[in-house]
Coordinates of C-alpha atoms in Angstrom, one line a residue:
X1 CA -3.4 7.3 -7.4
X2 CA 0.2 6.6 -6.5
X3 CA 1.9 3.9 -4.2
X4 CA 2.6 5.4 -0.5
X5 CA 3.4 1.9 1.1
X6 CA 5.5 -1.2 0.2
X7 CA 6.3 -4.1 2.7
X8 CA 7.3 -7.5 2.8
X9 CA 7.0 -10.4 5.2
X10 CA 10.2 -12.7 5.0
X11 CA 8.5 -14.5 7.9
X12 CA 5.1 -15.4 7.7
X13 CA 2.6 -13.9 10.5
X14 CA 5.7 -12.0 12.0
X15 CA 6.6 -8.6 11.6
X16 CA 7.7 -7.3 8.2
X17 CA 9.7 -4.5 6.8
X18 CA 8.9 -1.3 4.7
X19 CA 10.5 -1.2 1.5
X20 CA 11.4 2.2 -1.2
X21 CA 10.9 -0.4 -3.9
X22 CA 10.2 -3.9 -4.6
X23 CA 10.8 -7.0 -7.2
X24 CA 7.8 -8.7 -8.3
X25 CA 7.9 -12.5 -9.9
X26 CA 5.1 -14.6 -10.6
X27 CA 4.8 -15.8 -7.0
X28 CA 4.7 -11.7 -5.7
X29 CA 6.9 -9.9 -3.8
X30 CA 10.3 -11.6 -3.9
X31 CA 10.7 -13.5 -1.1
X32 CA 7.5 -12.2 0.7
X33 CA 6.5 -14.9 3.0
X34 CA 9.5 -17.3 1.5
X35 CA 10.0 -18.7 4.8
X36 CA 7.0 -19.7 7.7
X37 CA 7.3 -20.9 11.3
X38 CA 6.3 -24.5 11.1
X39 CA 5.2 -27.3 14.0
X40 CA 5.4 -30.9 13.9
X41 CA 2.9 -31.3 12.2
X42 CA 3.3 -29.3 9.4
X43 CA 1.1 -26.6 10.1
X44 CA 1.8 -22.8 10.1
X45 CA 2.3 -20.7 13.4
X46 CA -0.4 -18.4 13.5
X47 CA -3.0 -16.3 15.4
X48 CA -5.7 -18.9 14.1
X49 CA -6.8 -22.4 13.7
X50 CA -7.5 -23.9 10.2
X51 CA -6.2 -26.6 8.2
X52 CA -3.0 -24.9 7.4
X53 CA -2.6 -23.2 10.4
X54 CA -2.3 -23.8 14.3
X55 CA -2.7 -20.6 16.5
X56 CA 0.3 -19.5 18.2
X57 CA 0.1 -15.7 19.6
X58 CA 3.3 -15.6 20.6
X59 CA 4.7 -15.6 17.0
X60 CA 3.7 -11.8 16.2
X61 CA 6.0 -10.7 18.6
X62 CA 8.9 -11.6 16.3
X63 CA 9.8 -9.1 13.5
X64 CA 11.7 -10.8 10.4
X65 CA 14.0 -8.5 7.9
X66 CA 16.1 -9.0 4.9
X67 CA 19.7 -7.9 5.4
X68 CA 22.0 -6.1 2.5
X69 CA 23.7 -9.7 1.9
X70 CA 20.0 -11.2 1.7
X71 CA 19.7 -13.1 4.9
X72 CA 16.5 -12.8 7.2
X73 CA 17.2 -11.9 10.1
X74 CA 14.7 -12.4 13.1
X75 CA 14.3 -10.4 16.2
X76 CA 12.3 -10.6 19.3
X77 CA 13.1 -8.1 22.1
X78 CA 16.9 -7.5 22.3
X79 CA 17.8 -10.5 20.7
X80 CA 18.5 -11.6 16.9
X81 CA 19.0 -14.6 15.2
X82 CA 19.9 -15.3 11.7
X83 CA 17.3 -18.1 10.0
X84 CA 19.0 -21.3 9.9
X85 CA 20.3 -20.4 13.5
X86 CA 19.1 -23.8 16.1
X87 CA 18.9 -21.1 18.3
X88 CA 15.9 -19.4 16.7
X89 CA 14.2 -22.5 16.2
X90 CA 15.2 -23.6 19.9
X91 CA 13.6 -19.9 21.4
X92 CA 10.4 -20.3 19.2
X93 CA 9.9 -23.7 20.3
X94 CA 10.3 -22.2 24.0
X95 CA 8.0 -19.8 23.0
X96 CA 5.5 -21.6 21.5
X97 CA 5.2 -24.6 23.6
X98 CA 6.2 -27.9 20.9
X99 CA 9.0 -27.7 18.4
X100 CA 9.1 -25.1 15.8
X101 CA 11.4 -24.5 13.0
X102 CA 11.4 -21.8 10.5
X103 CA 11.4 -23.5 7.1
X104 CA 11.4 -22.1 3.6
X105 CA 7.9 -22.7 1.3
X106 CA 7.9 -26.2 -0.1
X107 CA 5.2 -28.4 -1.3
X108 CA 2.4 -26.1 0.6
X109 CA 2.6 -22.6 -0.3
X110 CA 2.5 -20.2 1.7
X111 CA 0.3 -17.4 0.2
X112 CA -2.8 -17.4 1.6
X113 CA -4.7 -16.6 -2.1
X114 CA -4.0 -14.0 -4.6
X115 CA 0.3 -13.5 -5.2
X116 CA -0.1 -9.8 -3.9
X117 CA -1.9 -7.8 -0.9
X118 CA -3.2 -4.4 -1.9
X119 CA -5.8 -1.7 0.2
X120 CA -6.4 1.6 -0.9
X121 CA -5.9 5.0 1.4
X122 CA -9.3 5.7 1.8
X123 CA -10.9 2.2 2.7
X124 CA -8.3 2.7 5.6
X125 CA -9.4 5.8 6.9
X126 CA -13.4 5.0 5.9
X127 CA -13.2 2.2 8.5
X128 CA -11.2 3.7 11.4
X129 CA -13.6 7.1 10.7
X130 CA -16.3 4.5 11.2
X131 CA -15.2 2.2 14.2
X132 CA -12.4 3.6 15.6
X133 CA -8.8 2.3 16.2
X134 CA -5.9 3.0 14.1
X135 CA -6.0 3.5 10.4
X136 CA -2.1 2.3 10.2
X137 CA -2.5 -0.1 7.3
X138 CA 0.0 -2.6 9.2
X139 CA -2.7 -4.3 10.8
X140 CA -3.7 -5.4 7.3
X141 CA -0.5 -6.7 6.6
X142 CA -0.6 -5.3 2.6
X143 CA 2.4 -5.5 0.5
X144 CA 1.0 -2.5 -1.5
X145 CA -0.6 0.8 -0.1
X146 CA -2.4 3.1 -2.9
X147 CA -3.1 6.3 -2.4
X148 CA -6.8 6.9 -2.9
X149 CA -9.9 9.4 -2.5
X150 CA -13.0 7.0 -2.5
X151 CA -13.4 4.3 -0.5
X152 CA -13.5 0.4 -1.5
X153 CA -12.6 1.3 -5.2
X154 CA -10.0 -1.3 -5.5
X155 CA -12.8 -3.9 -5.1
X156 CA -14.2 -2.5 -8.7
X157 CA -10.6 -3.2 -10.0
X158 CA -11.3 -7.2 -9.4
X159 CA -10.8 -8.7 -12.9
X160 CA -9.0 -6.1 -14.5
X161 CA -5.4 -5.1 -14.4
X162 CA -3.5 -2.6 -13.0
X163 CA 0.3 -1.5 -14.2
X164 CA 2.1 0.6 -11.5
X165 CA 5.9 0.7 -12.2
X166 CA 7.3 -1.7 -14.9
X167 CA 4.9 -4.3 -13.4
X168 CA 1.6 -5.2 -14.2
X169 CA -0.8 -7.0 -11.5
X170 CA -3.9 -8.5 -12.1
X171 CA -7.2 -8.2 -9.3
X172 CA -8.4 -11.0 -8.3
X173 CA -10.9 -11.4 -5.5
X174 CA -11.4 -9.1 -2.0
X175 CA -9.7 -10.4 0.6
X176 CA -11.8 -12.3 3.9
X177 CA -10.4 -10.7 7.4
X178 CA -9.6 -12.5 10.2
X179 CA -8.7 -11.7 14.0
X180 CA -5.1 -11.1 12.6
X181 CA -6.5 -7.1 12.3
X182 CA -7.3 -7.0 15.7
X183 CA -4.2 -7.9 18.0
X184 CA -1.3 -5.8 18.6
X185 CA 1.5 -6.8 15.6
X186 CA 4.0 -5.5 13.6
X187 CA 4.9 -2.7 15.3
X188 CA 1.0 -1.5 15.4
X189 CA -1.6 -1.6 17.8
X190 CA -5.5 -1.8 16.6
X191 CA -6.9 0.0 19.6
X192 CA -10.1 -0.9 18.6
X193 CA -11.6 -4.4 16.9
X194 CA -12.8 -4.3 13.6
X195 CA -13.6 -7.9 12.9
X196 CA -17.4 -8.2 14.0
X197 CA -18.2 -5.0 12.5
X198 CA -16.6 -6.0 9.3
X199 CA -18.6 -9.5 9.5
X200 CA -21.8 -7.8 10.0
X201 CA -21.2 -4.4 7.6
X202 CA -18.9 -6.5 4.8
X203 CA -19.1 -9.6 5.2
X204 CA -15.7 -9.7 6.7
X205 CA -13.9 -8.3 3.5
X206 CA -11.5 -5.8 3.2
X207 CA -8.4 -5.1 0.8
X208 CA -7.5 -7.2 -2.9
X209 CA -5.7 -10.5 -3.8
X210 CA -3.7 -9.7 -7.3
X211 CA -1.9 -12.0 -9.3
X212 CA 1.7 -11.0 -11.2
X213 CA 0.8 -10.9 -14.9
X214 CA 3.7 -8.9 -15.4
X215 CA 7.1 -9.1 -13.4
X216 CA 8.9 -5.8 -12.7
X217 CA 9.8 -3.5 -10.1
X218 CA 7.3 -1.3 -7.7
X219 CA 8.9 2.0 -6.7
X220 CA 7.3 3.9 -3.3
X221 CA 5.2 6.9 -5.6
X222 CA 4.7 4.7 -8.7
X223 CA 1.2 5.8 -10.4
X224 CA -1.4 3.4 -10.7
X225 CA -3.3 2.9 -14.1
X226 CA -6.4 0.6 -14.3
X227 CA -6.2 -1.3 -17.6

């Protein structure tokens, strides 16, 4: 089992950016979802409503990346605005329909669970064998892709460790899906809905939270070793 997919979110619920190799701390990927598009209220732009988070399609049709000086930049159509920029804040509150700024994570995190996102090859292809659609692993928005031959067997890693790289993660719990697999985002399109079939098939689970138990870097080809 090797890795065949990093990515990162600098903006959470937008767009994110594929990367040859990633820094892991204790919180995950370094700077993975460091900053979030937040309302007056304090709640997170989304494609859902919860405590935390007000729906707001329009903010998956932004794409955020990290440039080589270690700025996010943001970009929606031709356009592209640095974070920090009124101007971003100004066209997501147009956007959006109330004032938005993009903030960095304070007292609310803003991980949804486990540090790290991680989905195996074969769970991927089992479900798009079985209800169509794409199998392109961005509409699951995972930080780590592993290469695997039987499907769901990252679920029977959940409390035990894994080391790929000079990092060491820890499985946590499986991850519950919402409609965020089903609309048209970073840079993917679902062509067909998996979300009631996973609620009636799997309880609506799919994928692994992990914890950092050991900081390090994660290179794209790393082998995986269960602990």
């Amino acid at each position: 089992m090797v890795v065949t997919s990093l990515r990162r979110y600098p903006v959470k619920s937008m767009g994110g950016e594929a990367l040859a190799s990633a820094e892991l701390d204790h919180r995950g990927f370094h700077r993975d979802r460091w900053y979030a598009v937040v309302d007056g209220d304090g709640r997170f732009a989304s494609v859902k409503d919860t405590r935390r988070f007000r729906r707001r399609d329009a903010v998956v049709r932004y794409t955020a990346s990290t440039t080589a000086d270690g700025q996010v930049e943001v970009c929606s159509d031709d356009t592209s605005w640095l974070v920090g920029d009124p101007l971003l804040d100004r066209h997501l509150t147009t956007a959006m329909g109330s004032e938005q700024r993009v903030l960095p994570e304070a007292a609310v995190s803003h991980q949804d669970a486990g540090a790290v996102s991680l989905v195996g090859t074969a769970t991927i292809a089992w479900c798009a064998a079985r209800w169509g659609g794409s199998d392109d692993p961005r509409r699951l928005r995972v930080n780590i892709v592993v290469e695997t031959q039987t499907p769901f067997i990252e679920e029977t890693w959940v409390g035990h460790q894994i080391a790929l790289g000079s990092a060491a993660l820890t499985v946590v719990e499986r991850i519950p899906r919402c409609r965020m697999i089903d609309v048209e985002q970073d840079g993917t399109s679902p062509r067909a809905p998996w979300l009631r079939s996973l609620g009636s098939e799997r309880d609506l689970y799919l994928a692994v939270y992990a914890d950092v138990s050991r900081p390090g870097v994660i290179t794209l080809g790393d082998e995986i070793s269960v602990l």
